[in-house]
PDB file of C-alpha atoms and ligand atoms in Angstrom:
ATOM      1  CA  MET Q   1      27.904  15.378  -0.321  1.00 45.00           C
ATOM      2  CA  THR Q   2      25.135  14.432   2.079  1.00 47.00           C
ATOM      3  CA  ILE Q   3      22.375  16.997   2.430  1.00 49.00           C
ATOM      4  CA  PHE Q   4      20.667  17.037   5.813  1.00 50.00           C
ATOM      5  CA  LYS Q   5      17.019  17.966   6.096  1.00 50.00           C
ATOM      6  CA  ARG Q   6      15.127  17.861   9.399  1.00 55.00           C
ATOM      7  CA  GLY Q   7      18.074  16.069  10.964  1.00 53.00           C
ATOM      8  CA  VAL Q   8      18.195  13.070   8.619  1.00 51.00           C
ATOM      9  CA  PRO Q   9      20.578  12.480   5.740  1.00 52.00           C
ATOM     10  CA  ARG Q  10      18.358  13.220   2.771  1.00 50.00           C
ATOM     11  CA  TYR Q  11      20.128  11.085   0.222  1.00 50.00           C
ATOM     12  CA  ALA Q  12      21.303   8.356   2.587  1.00 52.00           C
ATOM     13  CA  ARG Q  13      19.616   5.610   0.558  1.00 65.00           C
ATOM     14  CA  THR Q  14      18.232   5.200  -2.914  1.00 80.00           C
ATOM     15  CA  MET Q  15      14.595   4.307  -3.373  1.00 88.00           C
ATOM     16  CA  LYS Q  16      13.768   1.886  -6.150  1.00 94.00           C
ATOM     17  CA  TYR Q  17      10.346   1.638  -7.787  1.00 96.00           C
ATOM     18  CA  GLU Q  18       9.192  -1.367  -9.760  1.00 97.00           C
ATOM     19  CA  ALA Q  19       6.051  -2.813 -11.317  1.00 98.00           C
ATOM     20  CA  VAL Q  20       5.793  -6.601 -11.496  1.00 98.00           C
ATOM     21  CA  THR Q  21       3.243  -9.236 -12.414  1.00 98.00           C
ATOM     22  CA  GLY Q  22       2.363 -11.588  -9.589  1.00 98.00           C
ATOM     23  CA  ASP Q  23       0.469 -12.454  -6.440  1.00 98.00           C
ATOM     24  CA  ILE Q  24       0.974 -10.021  -3.596  1.00 98.00           C
ATOM     25  CA  THR Q  25       0.734 -12.769  -0.982  1.00 98.00           C
ATOM     26  CA  GLN Q  26       3.936 -14.311  -2.365  1.00 98.00           C
ATOM     27  CA  GLN Q  27       6.090 -11.174  -2.183  1.00 98.00           C
ATOM     28  CA  SER Q  28       9.287 -11.333  -0.132  1.00 98.00           C
ATOM     29  CA  VAL Q  29       9.214  -7.752   1.062  1.00 98.00           C
ATOM     30  CA  ASP Q  30       9.022  -6.329   4.576  1.00 98.00           C
ATOM     31  CA  ALA Q  31       5.415  -5.159   4.205  1.00 98.00           C
ATOM     32  CA  ILE Q  32       2.551  -5.807   1.821  1.00 99.00           C
ATOM     33  CA  VAL Q  33      -0.490  -3.586   1.544  1.00 99.00           C
ATOM     34  CA  ASN Q  34      -4.020  -4.942   1.771  1.00 99.00           C
ATOM     35  CA  ALA Q  35      -6.872  -3.253  -0.112  1.00 99.00           C
ATOM     36  CA  ALA Q  36      -9.215  -3.861   2.805  1.00 98.00           C
ATOM     37  CA  ASN Q  37     -12.662  -2.581   3.748  1.00 98.00           C
ATOM     38  CA  SER Q  38     -13.483  -0.550   6.846  1.00 98.00           C
ATOM     39  CA  SER Q  39     -14.476  -3.622   8.858  1.00 98.00           C
ATOM     40  CA  LEU Q  40     -10.920  -5.050   8.600  1.00 98.00           C
ATOM     41  CA  LEU Q  41     -12.521  -8.461   8.928  1.00 97.00           C
ATOM     42  CA  GLY Q  42     -11.780  -9.736   5.427  1.00 95.00           C
ATOM     43  CA  GLY Q  43     -13.583  -9.754   2.115  1.00 95.00           C
ATOM     44  CA  GLY Q  44     -13.036 -10.732  -1.523  1.00 97.00           C
ATOM     45  CA  GLY Q  45     -10.303  -9.787  -4.012  1.00 98.00           C
ATOM     46  CA  VAL Q  46      -6.811  -9.200  -2.676  1.00 98.00           C
ATOM     47  CA  ASP Q  47      -8.187  -8.904   0.885  1.00 98.00           C
ATOM     48  CA  GLY Q  48      -9.567 -12.438   0.755  1.00 98.00           C
ATOM     49  CA  ALA Q  49      -6.321 -13.763  -0.745  1.00 98.00           C
ATOM     50  CA  ILE Q  50      -4.244 -12.111   2.008  1.00 98.00           C
ATOM     51  CA  HIS Q  51      -6.430 -13.439   4.828  1.00 98.00           C
ATOM     52  CA  ARG Q  52      -6.344 -16.960   3.352  1.00 98.00           C
ATOM     53  CA  ALA Q  53      -2.571 -16.911   2.942  1.00 98.00           C
ATOM     54  CA  ALA Q  54      -1.808 -15.246   6.287  1.00 98.00           C
ATOM     55  CA  GLY Q  55      -4.018 -17.613   8.279  1.00 98.00           C
ATOM     56  CA  PRO Q  56      -6.365 -17.158  11.248  1.00 98.00           C
ATOM     57  CA  GLY Q  57      -3.883 -15.152  13.350  1.00 98.00           C
ATOM     58  CA  LEU Q  58      -4.502 -12.188  11.062  1.00 98.00           C
ATOM     59  CA  LEU Q  59      -8.265 -12.171  11.591  1.00 98.00           C
ATOM     60  CA  ALA Q  60      -7.731 -12.482  15.355  1.00 98.00           C
ATOM     61  CA  GLU Q  61      -5.416  -9.437  15.360  1.00 98.00           C
ATOM     62  CA  CYS Q  62      -7.866  -7.475  13.213  1.00 98.00           C
ATOM     63  CA  ARG Q  63     -10.691  -8.286  15.632  1.00 98.00           C
ATOM     64  CA  LYS Q  64      -8.534  -7.036  18.522  1.00 98.00           C
ATOM     65  CA  LEU Q  65      -7.772  -3.808  16.648  1.00 98.00           C
ATOM     66  CA  ARG Q  66     -11.473  -3.264  16.100  1.00 98.00           C
ATOM     67  CA  SER Q  67     -12.367  -3.736  19.735  1.00 98.00           C
ATOM     68  CA  ALA Q  68      -9.368  -1.827  21.115  1.00 96.00           C
ATOM     69  CA  THR Q  69      -8.709   1.169  18.853  1.00 97.00           C
ATOM     70  CA  LEU Q  70     -11.044   1.115  15.858  1.00 98.00           C
ATOM     71  CA  PRO Q  71     -14.578   0.432  17.111  1.00 97.00           C
ATOM     72  CA  ASP Q  72     -16.090   2.171  14.061  1.00 97.00           C
ATOM     73  CA  GLY Q  73     -13.660   0.554  11.623  1.00 98.00           C
ATOM     74  CA  LEU Q  74     -10.815   2.020   9.595  1.00 98.00           C
ATOM     75  CA  PRO Q  75     -11.848   5.158   7.675  1.00 98.00           C
ATOM     76  CA  VAL Q  76     -11.295   5.505   3.921  1.00 98.00           C
ATOM     77  CA  GLY Q  77      -7.755   6.682   3.138  1.00 98.00           C
ATOM     78  CA  HIS Q  78      -6.282   5.552   6.477  1.00 98.00           C
ATOM     79  CA  ALA Q  79      -3.807   2.752   7.185  1.00 98.00           C
ATOM     80  CA  VAL Q  80      -3.075   0.378  10.047  1.00 98.00           C
ATOM     81  CA  VAL Q  81      -0.363  -2.274  10.481  1.00 98.00           C
ATOM     82  CA  THR Q  82      -0.662  -5.900  11.607  1.00 98.00           C
ATOM     83  CA  GLY Q  83       1.705  -8.839  11.608  1.00 98.00           C
ATOM     84  CA  GLY Q  84       2.146 -10.900   8.438  1.00 98.00           C
ATOM     85  CA  TYR Q  85       1.582 -14.314  10.116  1.00 98.00           C
ATOM     86  CA  ASN Q  86       2.089 -17.074   7.498  1.00 98.00           C
ATOM     87  CA  LEU Q  87       3.103 -14.650   4.733  1.00 98.00           C
ATOM     88  CA  PRO Q  88       6.707 -14.054   3.640  1.00 98.00           C
ATOM     89  CA  ALA Q  89       6.127 -10.385   4.550  1.00 98.00           C
ATOM     90  CA  ARG Q  90       6.658  -9.414   8.193  1.00 98.00           C
ATOM     91  CA  TRP Q  91       3.889  -6.819   8.192  1.00 98.00           C
ATOM     92  CA  ILE Q  92       0.582  -6.149   6.456  1.00 99.00           C
ATOM     93  CA  VAL Q  93      -0.537  -2.547   6.066  1.00 99.00           C
ATOM     94  CA  HIS Q  94      -4.311  -2.464   5.749  1.00 98.00           C
ATOM     95  CA  THR Q  95      -5.801   0.509   3.976  1.00 99.00           C
ATOM     96  CA  VAL Q  96      -9.316   1.275   2.758  1.00 99.00           C
ATOM     97  CA  GLY Q  97      -9.613   2.645  -0.743  1.00 98.00           C
ATOM     98  CA  PRO Q  98     -12.514   4.811  -1.889  1.00 98.00           C
ATOM     99  CA  ASN Q  99     -15.435   2.858  -3.331  1.00 98.00           C
ATOM    100  CA  ARG Q 100     -16.760   4.430  -6.544  1.00 98.00           C
ATOM    101  CA  HIS Q 101     -19.948   2.381  -6.273  1.00 98.00           C
ATOM    102  CA  VAL Q 102     -20.971   4.415  -3.218  1.00 98.00           C
ATOM    103  CA  GLY Q 103     -19.879   7.765  -4.667  1.00 98.00           C
ATOM    104  CA  GLN Q 104     -16.350   7.886  -3.249  1.00 98.00           C
ATOM    105  CA  THR Q 105     -14.686   9.597  -6.206  1.00 98.00           C
ATOM    106  CA  ASP Q 106     -12.119  11.854  -4.501  1.00 98.00           C
ATOM    107  CA  PRO Q 107      -8.599  11.033  -5.773  1.00 98.00           C
ATOM    108  CA  GLY Q 108      -7.246  12.582  -2.569  1.00 98.00           C
ATOM    109  CA  ASP Q 109      -8.667   9.638  -0.601  1.00 98.00           C
ATOM    110  CA  LEU Q 110      -6.908   7.215  -2.926  1.00 98.00           C
ATOM    111  CA  ALA Q 111      -3.642   9.183  -2.746  1.00 98.00           C
ATOM    112  CA  ASN Q 112      -3.859   9.009   1.066  1.00 98.00           C
ATOM    113  CA  CYS Q 113      -4.059   5.208   0.918  1.00 98.00           C
ATOM    114  CA  PHE Q 114      -0.666   5.075  -0.778  1.00 98.00           C
ATOM    115  CA  THR Q 115       1.124   7.769   1.223  1.00 98.00           C
ATOM    116  CA  ARG Q 116      -0.267   6.754   4.633  1.00 98.00           C
ATOM    117  CA  SER Q 117       0.535   3.098   3.950  1.00 98.00           C
ATOM    118  CA  ILE Q 118       4.159   4.010   3.274  1.00 98.00           C
ATOM    119  CA  ARG Q 119       4.346   6.184   6.395  1.00 97.00           C
ATOM    120  CA  ALA Q 120       2.835   3.383   8.507  1.00 98.00           C
ATOM    121  CA  ALA Q 121       5.276   0.851   7.057  1.00 98.00           C
ATOM    122  CA  VAL Q 122       8.258   3.133   7.657  1.00 97.00           C
ATOM    123  CA  LYS Q 123       7.116   3.657  11.242  1.00 97.00           C
ATOM    124  CA  ALA Q 124       6.935  -0.115  11.745  1.00 98.00           C
ATOM    125  CA  GLY Q 125      10.500  -0.468  10.447  1.00 97.00           C
ATOM    126  CA  ALA Q 126       9.923  -1.691   6.880  1.00 98.00           C
ATOM    127  CA  HIS Q 127      12.478  -0.979   4.159  1.00 97.00           C
ATOM    128  CA  SER Q 128      10.461  -2.533   1.343  1.00 98.00           C
ATOM    129  CA  ILE Q 129       6.755  -2.498   0.532  1.00 98.00           C
ATOM    130  CA  ALA Q 130       4.486  -4.031  -2.104  1.00 98.00           C
ATOM    131  CA  PHE Q 131       1.159  -2.528  -3.180  1.00 99.00           C
ATOM    132  CA  PRO Q 132      -1.777  -3.929  -5.129  1.00 99.00           C
ATOM    133  CA  ALA Q 133      -3.847  -1.648  -7.363  1.00 99.00           C
ATOM    134  CA  ILE Q 134      -5.992  -0.333  -4.504  1.00 99.00           C
ATOM    135  CA  SER Q 135      -9.636   0.393  -5.495  1.00 98.00           C
ATOM    136  CA  ALA Q 136      -9.134  -0.888  -9.070  1.00 98.00           C
ATOM    137  CA  GLY Q 137     -11.145  -4.071  -8.452  1.00 98.00           C
ATOM    138  CA  ILE Q 138     -14.366  -4.423  -6.502  1.00 98.00           C
ATOM    139  CA  TYR Q 139     -14.310  -0.695  -5.639  1.00 98.00           C
ATOM    140  CA  GLY Q 140     -14.610   0.171  -9.317  1.00 98.00           C
ATOM    141  CA  TRP Q 141     -11.864   2.711 -10.070  1.00 98.00           C
ATOM    142  CA  ASP Q 142     -10.293   2.874 -13.518  1.00 98.00           C
ATOM    143  CA  MET Q 143      -6.885   1.150 -13.485  1.00 98.00           C
ATOM    144  CA  GLU Q 144      -5.083   3.993 -15.260  1.00 98.00           C
ATOM    145  CA  ASP Q 145      -6.513   6.541 -12.801  1.00 98.00           C
ATOM    146  CA  VAL Q 146      -5.293   4.430  -9.872  1.00 98.00           C
ATOM    147  CA  ALA Q 147      -1.808   4.151 -11.387  1.00 98.00           C
ATOM    148  CA  THR Q 148      -1.647   7.905 -12.036  1.00 98.00           C
ATOM    149  CA  VAL Q 149      -2.830   8.834  -8.542  1.00 98.00           C
ATOM    150  CA  ALA Q 150      -0.532   6.302  -6.848  1.00 98.00           C
ATOM    151  CA  VAL Q 151       2.648   7.250  -8.681  1.00 98.00           C
ATOM    152  CA  ASN Q 152       2.036  11.001  -8.370  1.00 98.00           C
ATOM    153  CA  ALA Q 153       1.202  10.735  -4.672  1.00 98.00           C
ATOM    154  CA  ILE Q 154       4.224   8.643  -3.765  1.00 96.00           C
ATOM    155  CA  GLN Q 155       6.652  10.641  -5.870  1.00 93.00           C
ATOM    156  CA  SER Q 156       5.378  13.849  -4.225  1.00 94.00           C
ATOM    157  CA  MET Q 157       6.242  12.604  -0.727  1.00 95.00           C
ATOM    158  CA  ASP Q 158       8.971  14.319   1.229  1.00 92.00           C
ATOM    159  CA  THR Q 159      12.038  12.126   0.708  1.00 87.00           C
ATOM    160  CA  ALA Q 160      13.315  12.983   4.179  1.00 87.00           C
ATOM    161  CA  GLU Q 161      10.169  11.490   5.668  1.00 86.00           C
ATOM    162  CA  ILE Q 162      10.574   8.125   3.945  1.00 89.00           C
ATOM    163  CA  TYR Q 163      14.308   7.972   3.365  1.00 89.00           C
ATOM    164  CA  THR Q 164      14.573   4.518   4.988  1.00 93.00           C
ATOM    165  CA  MET Q 165      12.255   2.978   2.370  1.00 96.00           C
ATOM    166  CA  GLU Q 166      14.421   1.269  -0.254  1.00 96.00           C
ATOM    167  CA  LEU Q 167      11.904  -0.517  -2.470  1.00 97.00           C
ATOM    168  CA  ILE Q 168       8.351   0.293  -3.533  1.00 98.00           C
ATOM    169  CA  ARG Q 169       6.874  -2.482  -5.661  1.00 98.00           C
ATOM    170  CA  PHE Q 170       3.517  -2.521  -7.421  1.00 98.00           C
ATOM    171  CA  VAL Q 171       2.168  -6.034  -7.896  1.00 99.00           C
ATOM    172  CA  LEU Q 172      -0.251  -6.327 -10.800  1.00 98.00           C
ATOM    173  CA  THR Q 173      -2.227  -9.251 -12.087  1.00 98.00           C
ATOM    174  CA  THR Q 174      -1.521  -9.136 -15.859  1.00 98.00           C
ATOM    175  CA  PRO Q 175       1.394  -8.052 -18.097  1.00 98.00           C
ATOM    176  CA  THR Q 176      -0.826  -5.401 -19.735  1.00 98.00           C
ATOM    177  CA  ILE Q 177      -1.602  -3.802 -16.377  1.00 98.00           C
ATOM    178  CA  ARG Q 178       2.034  -4.101 -15.305  1.00 98.00           C
ATOM    179  CA  ASN Q 179       3.114  -2.265 -18.466  1.00 98.00           C
ATOM    180  CA  LEU Q 180       0.599   0.505 -17.789  1.00 98.00           C
ATOM    181  CA  TRP Q 181       2.058   1.049 -14.292  1.00 98.00           C
ATOM    182  CA  GLN Q 182       5.611   0.887 -15.643  1.00 98.00           C
ATOM    183  CA  GLN Q 183       4.733   3.653 -18.122  1.00 98.00           C
ATOM    184  CA  LYS Q 184       3.558   5.837 -15.236  1.00 98.00           C
ATOM    185  CA  LEU Q 185       6.792   5.134 -13.362  1.00 97.00           C
ATOM    186  CA  ASP Q 186       8.864   5.986 -16.441  1.00 96.00           C
ATOM    187  CA  ALA Q 187       6.953   9.212 -17.245  1.00 93.00           C
TER     188      ALA Q 187
HETATM  189  N1  AR6 E 201      -2.250 -10.056  -5.820  1.00 75.18           N
HETATM  190  C1  AR6 E 201      -2.202  -8.847  -6.447  1.00 75.18           C
HETATM  191  N2  AR6 E 201      -3.297  -8.208  -6.911  1.00 75.18           N
HETATM  192  C2  AR6 E 201      -4.492  -8.812  -6.723  1.00 75.18           C
HETATM  193  C3  AR6 E 201      -4.629 -10.054  -6.077  1.00 75.18           C
HETATM  194  C4  AR6 E 201      -3.444 -10.693  -5.608  1.00 75.18           C
HETATM  195  N3  AR6 E 201      -3.472 -11.862  -4.959  1.00 75.18           N
HETATM  196  N4  AR6 E 201      -5.953 -10.393  -6.040  1.00 75.18           N
HETATM  197  C5  AR6 E 201      -6.619  -9.379  -6.657  1.00 75.18           C
HETATM  198  N5  AR6 E 201      -5.742  -8.441  -7.069  1.00 75.18           N
HETATM  199  P1  AR6 E 201      -9.730  -5.622  -5.033  1.00 75.18           P
HETATM  200  P2  AR6 E 201     -10.577  -2.942  -4.151  1.00 75.18           P
HETATM  201  C6  AR6 E 201      -6.006  -7.169  -7.766  1.00 75.18           C
HETATM  202  O1  AR6 E 201     -11.110  -5.910  -5.505  1.00 75.18           O
HETATM  203  O2  AR6 E 201     -11.012  -2.567  -5.523  1.00 75.18           O
HETATM  204  C7  AR6 E 201     -12.523  -6.630  -0.945  1.00 75.18           C
HETATM  205  O3  AR6 E 201     -13.702  -7.379  -0.808  1.00 75.18           O
HETATM  206  C8  AR6 E 201      -7.334  -7.023  -8.467  1.00 75.18           C
HETATM  207  O4  AR6 E 201      -7.316  -7.686  -9.732  1.00 75.18           O
HETATM  208  O5  AR6 E 201      -9.037  -6.681  -4.241  1.00 75.18           O
HETATM  209  O6  AR6 E 201      -9.803  -1.944  -3.340  1.00 75.18           O
HETATM  210  C9  AR6 E 201     -12.257  -5.745   0.262  1.00 75.18           C
HETATM  211  O7  AR6 E 201     -12.652  -6.378   1.466  1.00 75.18           O
HETATM  212  C10 AR6 E 201      -7.424  -5.525  -8.612  1.00 75.18           C
HETATM  213  O8  AR6 E 201      -6.662  -5.088  -9.741  1.00 75.18           O
HETATM  214  O9  AR6 E 201      -9.677  -4.279  -4.100  1.00 75.18           O
HETATM  215  C11 AR6 E 201     -13.093  -4.544  -0.054  1.00 75.18           C
HETATM  216  O10 AR6 E 201     -14.444  -4.747   0.302  1.00 75.18           O
HETATM  217  C12 AR6 E 201      -6.733  -5.004  -7.335  1.00 75.18           C
HETATM  218  O11 AR6 E 201      -6.024  -6.133  -6.801  1.00 75.18           O
HETATM  219  C13 AR6 E 201     -12.981  -4.422  -1.550  1.00 75.18           C
HETATM  220  O12 AR6 E 201     -12.694  -5.738  -2.038  1.00 75.18           O
HETATM  221  C14 AR6 E 201      -7.683  -4.486  -6.280  1.00 75.18           C
HETATM  222  O13 AR6 E 201      -8.876  -5.243  -6.316  1.00 75.18           O
HETATM  223  C15 AR6 E 201     -11.833  -3.534  -1.961  1.00 75.18           C
HETATM  224  O14 AR6 E 201     -11.884  -3.344  -3.349  1.00 75.18           O
END
């Protein structure tokens, strides 16, 4: 039986979650998420890797976004979509995680990064999305806290709102970190 909620078939598709070891720039998914900074103009960590792999078209689109719609930059916990350029992914969702080093310790901001990135990807038309461990690098959050916040936030989303999303993948850099995220998914 199909249950309808707000006009969409609630159980029309099955969402799969997975945690893998790898490089997010190499993921063949519809959208990858960038742990960016508010400037959107690149940086280190996964942001630097994504800009290098995507090529100069990405920076040009980010500059246009800044001058057209985001003159003050992208606020913490928000998300914006660009093209994927030279990446296998069609879209990049840029989000800005909270930075513990400047006192941004609210888990709600981090939760928003995950949920708003999924909403932005769904709106663009993505059926699959890959996340890095947002804020667990240069921004100084504890990896287990990030995994807990991410999994709880995503699993609390209204399924009707994101029913077209079929795959949510977390891309981690070591087997130990991957296993930690898998434990959160299995809990
Ligand atoms: N694929 C998957 N994960 C990666 C990759 C990769 N290619 N490269 C790094 N990671 P970080 P943040 C992991 O520092 O903490 C930038 O300068 C990394 O090991 O990239 O949100 C931005 O411009 C870590 O576990 O993001 C901002 O200024 C996780 O991705 C700032 O860093 C996130 O680490 C954002 O800091």
